[in-house]
Tab-separated table of C-alpha atoms in Angstrom:
chain	number	residue	atom	x	y	z
C	27	MET	CA	124.482	121.421	116.226
C	28	THR	CA	124.134	118.044	114.567
C	29	LYS	CA	120.894	117.151	112.892
C	30	LYS	CA	118.622	114.664	114.598
C	31	ILE	CA	117.301	111.763	112.592
C	32	TYR	CA	114.423	109.565	113.733
C	33	LEU	CA	114.947	105.878	112.942
C	34	ALA	CA	111.494	104.405	112.337
C	35	GLY	CA	111.034	100.693	111.795
C	36	PRO	CA	109.977	97.380	113.254
C	37	GLU	CA	113.338	96.771	114.981
C	38	VAL	CA	111.700	97.202	118.405
C	39	PHE	CA	109.917	93.886	117.863
C	40	LEU	CA	113.049	91.821	117.170
C	41	SER	CA	114.498	89.406	119.699
C	42	ASN	CA	117.770	91.324	119.292
C	43	ALA	CA	116.024	94.703	119.310
C	44	ARG	CA	118.596	96.485	121.483
C	45	ASP	CA	121.500	95.315	119.314
C	46	MET	CA	119.795	96.339	116.099
C	47	LEU	CA	118.722	99.733	117.437
C	48	ASP	CA	122.247	100.325	118.731
C	49	ALA	CA	123.830	99.281	115.429
C	50	LYS	CA	121.588	101.605	113.438
C	51	ALA	CA	122.156	104.448	115.900
C	52	GLN	CA	125.920	104.003	115.651
C	53	LEU	CA	125.814	104.058	111.855
C	54	ALA	CA	123.718	107.227	112.009
C	55	ARG	CA	126.292	108.805	114.334
C	56	ASP	CA	129.093	107.747	112.005
C	57	ALA	CA	127.251	109.500	109.182
C	58	GLY	CA	127.097	112.707	111.217
C	59	PHE	CA	123.569	112.564	112.652
C	60	THR	CA	122.226	112.406	116.183
C	61	PRO	CA	119.971	109.328	116.114
C	62	LEU	CA	116.627	109.134	117.885
C	63	SER	CA	115.026	105.686	118.089
C	64	PRO	CA	111.915	104.207	119.627
C	65	GLY	CA	113.085	102.200	122.605
C	66	ASP	CA	115.811	104.683	123.569
C	67	LEU	CA	114.034	106.208	126.551
C	68	GLU	CA	112.630	104.914	129.809
C	69	ILE	CA	108.842	104.618	129.615
C	70	PRO	CA	107.021	106.232	132.562
C	71	PRO	CA	104.947	103.659	134.503
C	72	ALA	CA	101.206	103.341	133.879
C	73	ASP	CA	98.364	101.600	135.705
C	74	THR	CA	97.065	99.733	132.675
C	75	LYS	CA	98.476	98.045	129.592
C	76	THR	CA	96.680	100.593	127.444
C	77	GLY	CA	98.162	103.418	129.492
C	78	HIS	CA	101.618	101.929	129.015
C	79	GLY	CA	101.074	101.814	125.244
C	80	CYS	CA	99.970	105.446	125.319
C	81	ASN	CA	103.123	106.419	127.215
C	82	ILE	CA	105.279	104.784	124.540
C	83	ASN	CA	103.289	106.578	121.858
C	84	ALA	CA	103.847	109.893	123.642
C	85	ILE	CA	107.611	109.371	123.770
C	86	ASP	CA	107.845	108.332	120.132
C	87	GLU	CA	105.773	111.296	118.987
C	88	HIS	CA	107.925	113.605	121.073
C	89	MET	CA	111.074	112.242	119.431
C	90	MET	CA	109.562	112.852	116.019
C	91	LEU	CA	108.739	116.446	116.936
C	92	GLU	CA	112.385	116.882	117.959
C	93	ALA	CA	113.840	115.168	114.904
C	94	ASP	CA	114.943	117.008	111.764
C	95	ALA	CA	114.270	114.065	109.441
C	96	VAL	CA	113.261	110.414	109.366
C	97	ILE	CA	114.568	107.200	107.856
C	98	ALA	CA	111.749	104.667	107.759
C	99	ASN	CA	112.311	100.930	107.402
C	100	LEU	CA	109.437	99.834	105.167
C	101	THR	CA	110.460	96.172	104.987
C	102	PRO	CA	107.229	94.119	105.053
C	103	PHE	CA	106.390	93.145	108.599
C	104	ARG	CA	104.350	90.053	109.534
C	105	GLY	CA	102.624	90.077	106.186
C	106	ILE	CA	102.838	91.781	102.829
C	107	ALA	CA	102.990	95.419	103.889
C	108	ALA	CA	105.179	97.693	106.000
C	109	ASP	CA	104.764	97.926	109.761
C	110	VAL	CA	101.698	100.087	110.489
C	111	GLY	CA	103.482	101.922	113.313
C	112	THR	CA	106.263	102.893	110.919
C	113	SER	CA	103.655	103.908	108.330
C	114	PHE	CA	101.981	106.129	110.915
C	115	GLU	CA	105.331	107.707	111.727
C	116	LEU	CA	106.156	108.359	108.087
C	117	GLY	CA	102.816	110.151	107.690
C	118	PHE	CA	103.465	112.100	110.869
C	119	MET	CA	106.844	113.335	109.617
C	120	CYS	CA	105.458	114.170	106.166
C	121	ALA	CA	102.776	116.353	107.734
C	122	LEU	CA	105.427	118.133	109.773
C	123	GLY	CA	107.215	118.940	106.513
C	124	LYS	CA	110.401	117.185	107.582
C	125	PRO	CA	112.666	115.397	105.080
C	126	VAL	CA	111.688	111.748	104.685
C	127	PHE	CA	113.821	108.826	103.559
C	128	ALA	CA	113.013	105.147	103.493
C	129	TYR	CA	114.324	101.741	102.600
C	130	THR	CA	113.100	98.207	102.326
C	131	ASN	CA	115.029	94.973	102.530
C	132	MET	CA	112.701	93.245	100.096
C	133	ALA	CA	113.358	93.553	96.371
C	134	LYS	CA	109.874	92.378	95.354
C	135	ASN	CA	107.600	95.345	94.887
C	136	HIS	CA	104.126	95.853	96.333
C	137	PHE	CA	102.300	94.497	93.287
C	138	THR	CA	104.383	91.319	93.181
C	139	ARG	CA	104.023	90.705	96.914
C	140	ILE	CA	100.234	90.958	96.650
C	141	GLN	CA	100.297	88.593	93.660
C	142	ASP	CA	102.247	86.135	95.803
C	143	HIS	CA	99.731	86.650	98.627
C	144	TYR	CA	97.015	85.469	96.215
C	145	ALA	CA	99.276	82.667	94.902
C	146	GLY	CA	99.257	84.361	91.505
C	147	ASP	CA	95.458	84.451	91.246
C	148	VAL	CA	95.297	88.101	90.201
C	149	SER	CA	93.567	89.192	87.021
C	150	LEU	CA	92.621	92.327	85.181
C	151	SER	CA	88.967	93.120	85.810
C	152	ASP	CA	86.514	94.985	83.599
C	153	ASP	CA	87.211	98.265	85.325
C	154	GLY	CA	90.886	98.083	84.306
C	155	ARG	CA	92.157	97.160	87.745
C	156	TYR	CA	93.970	94.074	88.834
C	157	ARG	CA	92.013	92.186	91.463
C	158	GLY	CA	92.494	89.159	93.658
C	159	PRO	CA	89.881	86.391	93.969
C	160	ASP	CA	88.373	88.309	96.910
C	161	GLY	CA	87.680	91.268	94.610
C	162	LEU	CA	90.171	93.565	96.333
C	163	SER	CA	92.139	95.644	93.861
C	164	VAL	CA	95.888	95.263	93.619
C	165	GLU	CA	97.810	98.537	93.429
C	166	ASN	CA	100.022	98.517	90.364
C	167	PHE	CA	102.188	101.618	90.616
C	168	ASP	CA	105.759	100.266	90.515
C	169	MET	CA	106.045	101.129	94.177
C	170	VAL	CA	107.531	99.395	97.196
C	171	ASP	CA	104.281	99.691	99.149
C	172	ASN	CA	100.975	101.591	99.296
C	173	LEU	CA	101.124	104.805	97.272
C	174	MET	CA	100.669	106.982	100.350
C	175	LEU	CA	104.015	105.701	101.632
C	176	HIS	CA	106.027	105.607	98.428
C	177	GLY	CA	104.356	108.617	96.782
C	178	SER	CA	104.718	110.881	99.787
C	179	ILE	CA	108.476	110.287	99.832
C	180	LEU	CA	109.001	110.755	96.099
C	181	ARG	CA	106.923	113.930	95.999
C	182	ARG	CA	109.076	115.417	98.754
C	183	GLY	CA	112.298	114.619	96.937
C	184	GLY	CA	113.242	111.941	99.441
C	185	ALA	CA	114.838	108.652	98.507
C	186	ILE	CA	113.615	105.069	98.769
C	187	ILE	CA	116.369	102.499	98.718
C	188	VAL	CA	115.385	98.980	97.686
C	189	GLY	CA	117.612	96.287	99.128
C	190	ASP	CA	117.511	92.544	98.609
C	191	ALA	CA	118.261	90.830	101.891
C	192	ALA	CA	118.397	87.096	102.389
C	193	PRO	CA	115.115	85.893	103.964
C	194	GLU	CA	116.821	85.086	107.271
C	195	GLU	CA	118.293	88.598	107.366
C	196	LEU	CA	115.132	90.422	106.377
C	197	TYR	CA	115.139	92.512	109.556
C	198	THR	CA	118.847	92.575	110.292
C	199	ASP	CA	120.607	93.302	106.978
C	200	LEU	CA	121.734	96.936	107.118
C	201	THR	CA	122.942	97.328	103.523
C	202	ALA	CA	119.945	99.363	102.349
C	203	PHE	CA	119.889	101.352	105.585
C	204	ARG	CA	123.539	102.345	105.086
C	205	GLU	CA	122.836	103.497	101.557
C	206	CYS	CA	119.800	105.445	102.694
C	207	LEU	CA	121.812	107.051	105.455
C	208	LYS	CA	124.503	108.101	102.976
C	209	LEU	CA	121.900	109.771	100.782
C	210	ALA	CA	120.260	111.510	103.721
C	211	ALA	CA	123.645	112.790	104.904
C	212	ALA	CA	124.530	114.070	101.414
C	213	LYS	CA	121.211	115.907	101.328
C	214	LEU	CA	120.990	117.262	104.861
C	215	LEU	CA	124.480	117.692	106.290
J	26	MET	CA	80.448	126.521	107.242
J	27	THR	CA	80.192	122.792	107.791
J	28	LYS	CA	83.206	120.938	109.057
J	29	LYS	CA	85.077	118.735	106.629
J	30	ILE	CA	85.856	115.190	107.654
J	31	TYR	CA	88.355	112.991	105.832
J	32	LEU	CA	87.209	109.375	105.512
J	33	ALA	CA	90.355	107.243	105.565
J	34	GLY	CA	90.181	103.516	104.959
J	35	PRO	CA	90.719	100.653	102.567
J	36	GLU	CA	87.348	101.130	100.815
J	37	VAL	CA	89.115	102.287	97.630
J	38	PHE	CA	90.311	98.716	97.125
J	39	LEU	CA	86.873	97.094	97.245
J	40	SER	CA	85.108	95.816	94.148
J	41	ASN	CA	82.179	98.032	95.185
J	42	ALA	CA	84.462	100.938	96.134
J	43	ARG	CA	82.269	103.672	94.649
J	44	ASP	CA	79.153	102.419	96.437
J	45	MET	CA	80.934	102.150	99.781
J	46	LEU	CA	82.576	105.559	99.485
J	47	ASP	CA	79.233	107.081	98.507
J	48	ALA	CA	77.427	105.373	101.381
J	49	LYS	CA	79.965	106.613	103.924
J	50	ALA	CA	79.924	110.101	102.429
J	51	GLN	CA	76.129	110.227	102.637
J	52	LEU	CA	76.153	109.131	106.282
J	53	ALA	CA	78.752	111.821	107.004
J	54	ARG	CA	76.538	114.420	105.324
J	55	ASP	CA	73.531	113.192	107.302
J	56	ALA	CA	75.582	113.697	110.466
J	57	GLY	CA	76.300	117.293	109.478
J	58	PHE	CA	79.800	116.989	107.973
J	59	THR	CA	81.199	117.676	104.533
J	60	PRO	CA	82.911	114.386	103.625
J	61	LEU	CA	86.222	114.182	101.794
J	62	SER	CA	87.237	110.735	100.535
J	63	PRO	CA	90.107	109.277	98.550
J	64	GLY	CA	88.676	108.462	95.137
J	65	ASP	CA	86.422	111.531	95.018
J	66	LEU	CA	88.499	113.562	92.590
J	67	GLU	CA	89.759	113.084	89.052
J	68	ILE	CA	93.441	112.124	89.053
J	69	PRO	CA	95.592	114.212	86.682
J	70	PRO	CA	97.252	112.032	84.018
J	71	ALA	CA	100.873	110.918	84.416
J	72	ASP	CA	103.450	109.370	82.095
J	73	THR	CA	104.329	106.499	84.393
J	74	LYS	CA	102.587	104.236	86.858
J	75	THR	CA	104.718	105.695	89.637
J	76	GLY	CA	103.771	109.206	88.542
J	77	HIS	CA	100.108	108.215	88.652
J	78	GLY	CA	100.530	106.919	92.197
J	79	CYS	CA	102.215	110.167	93.195
J	80	ASN	CA	99.319	112.163	91.755
J	81	ILE	CA	96.852	110.194	93.861
J	82	ASN	CA	99.049	110.754	96.914
J	83	ALA	CA	99.075	114.499	96.195
J	84	ILE	CA	95.293	114.669	96.022
J	85	ASP	CA	94.783	112.645	99.194
J	86	GLU	CA	97.301	114.751	101.118
J	87	HIS	CA	95.612	117.907	99.857
J	88	MET	CA	92.244	116.653	101.105
J	89	MET	CA	93.757	115.963	104.513
J	90	LEU	CA	95.171	119.477	104.689
J	91	GLU	CA	91.684	120.803	103.921
J	92	ALA	CA	89.897	118.513	106.367
J	93	ASP	CA	89.018	119.488	109.935
J	94	ALA	CA	89.143	115.928	111.261
J	95	VAL	CA	89.529	112.301	110.227
J	96	ILE	CA	87.672	109.044	110.759
J	97	ALA	CA	90.034	106.163	110.015
J	98	ASN	CA	88.846	102.643	109.277
J	99	LEU	CA	91.449	100.467	111.006
J	100	THR	CA	89.840	97.141	110.111
J	101	PRO	CA	92.683	94.702	109.357
J	102	PHE	CA	93.437	94.695	105.659
J	103	ARG	CA	94.950	91.730	103.795
J	104	GLY	CA	96.580	90.466	106.961
J	105	ILE	CA	96.551	91.114	110.666
J	106	ALA	CA	97.045	94.880	110.745
J	107	ALA	CA	95.316	98.007	109.474
J	108	ASP	CA	95.860	99.262	105.928
J	109	VAL	CA	99.246	101.014	105.806
J	110	GLY	CA	97.870	103.868	103.690
J	111	THR	CA	95.232	104.535	106.342
J	112	SER	CA	97.905	104.290	109.051
J	113	PHE	CA	99.997	106.880	107.204
J	114	GLU	CA	96.970	109.153	106.972
J	115	LEU	CA	96.178	108.820	110.663
J	116	GLY	CA	99.755	109.840	111.482
J	117	PHE	CA	99.510	112.726	109.047
J	118	MET	CA	96.344	114.076	110.690
J	119	CYS	CA	97.763	113.602	114.200
J	120	ALA	CA	100.815	115.677	113.286
J	121	LEU	CA	98.532	118.405	111.928
J	122	GLY	CA	96.822	118.495	115.317
J	123	LYS	CA	93.412	117.678	113.873
J	124	PRO	CA	90.820	115.637	115.786
J	125	VAL	CA	91.172	111.906	115.053
J	126	PHE	CA	88.560	109.183	115.317
J	127	ALA	CA	88.756	105.560	114.260
J	128	TYR	CA	86.871	102.319	114.145
J	129	THR	CA	87.495	98.702	113.329
J	130	ASN	CA	85.067	96.043	112.208
J	131	MET	CA	87.016	93.312	113.963
J	132	ALA	CA	86.327	92.616	117.623
J	133	LYS	CA	89.528	90.619	118.162
J	134	ASN	CA	92.252	92.883	119.442
J	135	HIS	CA	95.804	93.231	118.124
J	136	PHE	CA	97.309	90.743	120.583
J	137	THR	CA	94.721	88.071	119.793
J	138	ARG	CA	95.078	88.535	116.037
J	139	ILE	CA	98.833	88.074	116.271
J	140	GLN	CA	98.314	84.977	118.434
J	141	ASP	CA	96.039	83.632	115.696
J	142	HIS	CA	98.681	84.532	113.089
J	143	TYR	CA	101.101	82.275	114.969
J	144	ALA	CA	98.381	79.615	115.450
J	145	GLY	CA	98.597	80.193	119.192
J	146	ASP	CA	102.344	79.562	119.370
J	147	VAL	CA	103.079	82.659	121.449
J	148	SER	CA	104.876	82.457	124.760
J	149	LEU	CA	106.284	84.698	127.439
J	150	SER	CA	110.034	85.041	126.960
J	151	ASP	CA	112.721	85.715	129.560
J	152	ASP	CA	112.606	89.457	128.895
J	153	GLY	CA	108.945	89.568	129.927
J	154	ARG	CA	107.617	89.930	126.409
J	155	TYR	CA	105.328	87.642	124.503
J	156	ARG	CA	107.033	86.337	121.386
J	157	GLY	CA	106.111	84.226	118.383
J	158	PRO	CA	108.232	81.279	117.206
J	159	ASP	CA	110.109	83.712	114.923
J	160	GLY	CA	111.227	85.698	117.988
J	161	LEU	CA	109.194	88.786	117.087
J	162	SER	CA	107.521	90.326	120.116
J	163	VAL	CA	103.773	90.521	120.334
J	164	GLU	CA	102.412	93.850	121.530
J	165	ASN	CA	100.146	93.290	124.515
J	166	PHE	CA	98.527	96.650	125.255
J	167	ASP	CA	94.776	95.936	125.016
J	168	MET	CA	94.727	97.870	121.796
J	169	VAL	CA	93.058	97.385	118.421
J	170	ASP	CA	96.361	97.701	116.565
J	171	ASN	CA	99.932	98.983	116.912
J	172	LEU	CA	100.265	101.440	119.803
J	173	MET	CA	101.148	104.317	117.504
J	174	LEU	CA	97.674	104.053	115.970
J	175	HIS	CA	95.596	103.340	119.062
J	176	GLY	CA	97.695	105.416	121.478
J	177	SER	CA	97.781	108.508	119.293
J	178	ILE	CA	93.990	108.570	119.158
J	179	LEU	CA	93.453	107.983	122.882
J	180	ARG	CA	96.010	110.613	123.853
J	181	ARG	CA	94.214	113.192	121.734
J	182	GLY	CA	90.843	112.431	123.313
J	183	GLY	CA	89.543	110.790	120.156
J	184	ALA	CA	87.403	107.685	120.112
J	185	ILE	CA	88.018	104.184	118.778
J	186	ILE	CA	84.888	102.196	118.120
J	187	VAL	CA	85.244	98.434	118.044
J	188	GLY	CA	82.643	96.697	115.906
J	189	ASP	CA	82.110	93.006	115.298
J	190	ALA	CA	81.182	92.483	111.668
J	191	ALA	CA	80.444	89.137	110.086
J	192	PRO	CA	83.512	87.928	108.134
J	193	GLU	CA	81.791	88.437	104.783
J	194	GLU	CA	80.908	92.010	105.784
J	195	LEU	CA	84.309	92.930	107.188
J	196	TYR	CA	84.731	95.836	104.784
J	197	THR	CA	81.105	96.727	104.186
J	198	ASP	CA	79.416	96.718	107.596
J	199	LEU	CA	78.893	100.364	108.578
J	200	THR	CA	77.686	99.867	112.157
J	201	ALA	CA	80.940	100.936	113.807
J	202	PHE	CA	81.404	103.750	111.314
J	203	ARG	CA	77.941	105.141	112.176
J	204	GLU	CA	78.740	105.063	115.865
J	205	CYS	CA	82.096	106.726	115.285
J	206	LEU	CA	80.437	109.402	113.173
J	207	LYS	CA	77.905	110.078	115.917
J	208	LEU	CA	80.676	110.583	118.450
J	209	ALA	CA	82.658	112.809	116.098
J	210	ALA	CA	79.560	114.926	115.436
J	211	ALA	CA	78.810	115.255	119.155
J	212	LYS	CA	82.368	116.404	119.728
J	213	LEU	CA	82.913	118.689	116.756
J	214	LEU	CA	79.559	120.079	115.602
């Protein structure tokens, strides 16, 4: 039986969501996996918007329970950090003890992105931490995102591939995904 | 034996992190819980920044494994969505099957915050979804954040308290936290 891999990421929000999900699924099949993606299944009807959201959550969680591993797209989404839904899903899979892999299409690391967010106004404070003008500390761990995301993957022996997509292809460039897939296949298949 | 509750949230990044973590921990104790918070324990030394981040991740994951439940602070952090570390932790606790509670200090829901992010330039597209000028779809589920966060809590019978803090007290107002704690205590103790 082929191994199932859950493809977590913000692709569901794209205007070409179906195409992107299909392209990633096909690449996963080519690598020898059975892909599971949010957006694959029909969502049961609900009476309210909130109920509809819950039904999608139920389906996505069910796919994760079925999956043998996850590849999470941690490319910053509408801001400086990864998509929170994807972050939730990475945590979910870590707790289940399933192999976790991730990639990002942005070469700039977490620290640099936060510096940019503050237009460079980040300085070392008395307590030894870098802080923005609002006093919030700036994580400085040579990581692609928050340490719970990056650290959880490293500690489990998973891989994080850092790509460098053109800005207009931030959500569509599949170079880093392909590399991540290759690593996951080498490890799991 | 008292129940242990993990206090997830972006408080660790605040300039008054210790005070805020202590204040939340004391309120949790007053409610009858044993609080566990990121930042409570000494981090073992590491040779690299990445190694240090991994050590913090290890400690936080260990606390979650020990905890009986979680209260997650989903107040938007440095942008329009919740802190990704907190989102990871919520997913982690959901997968472990532990009771999950959350609050936010921002009354505006996810849909409205994204509308604001696009300065109101959000419109209904041909596929029936609201989209920003960049084509990204705007989740419209009457939820406080991404449906994986809000939906996972609702589906487990947990509570999400929506506060309305003054902008300058976005990360320090504990009104919603107190209410969330009260509900968690009523349910679990």
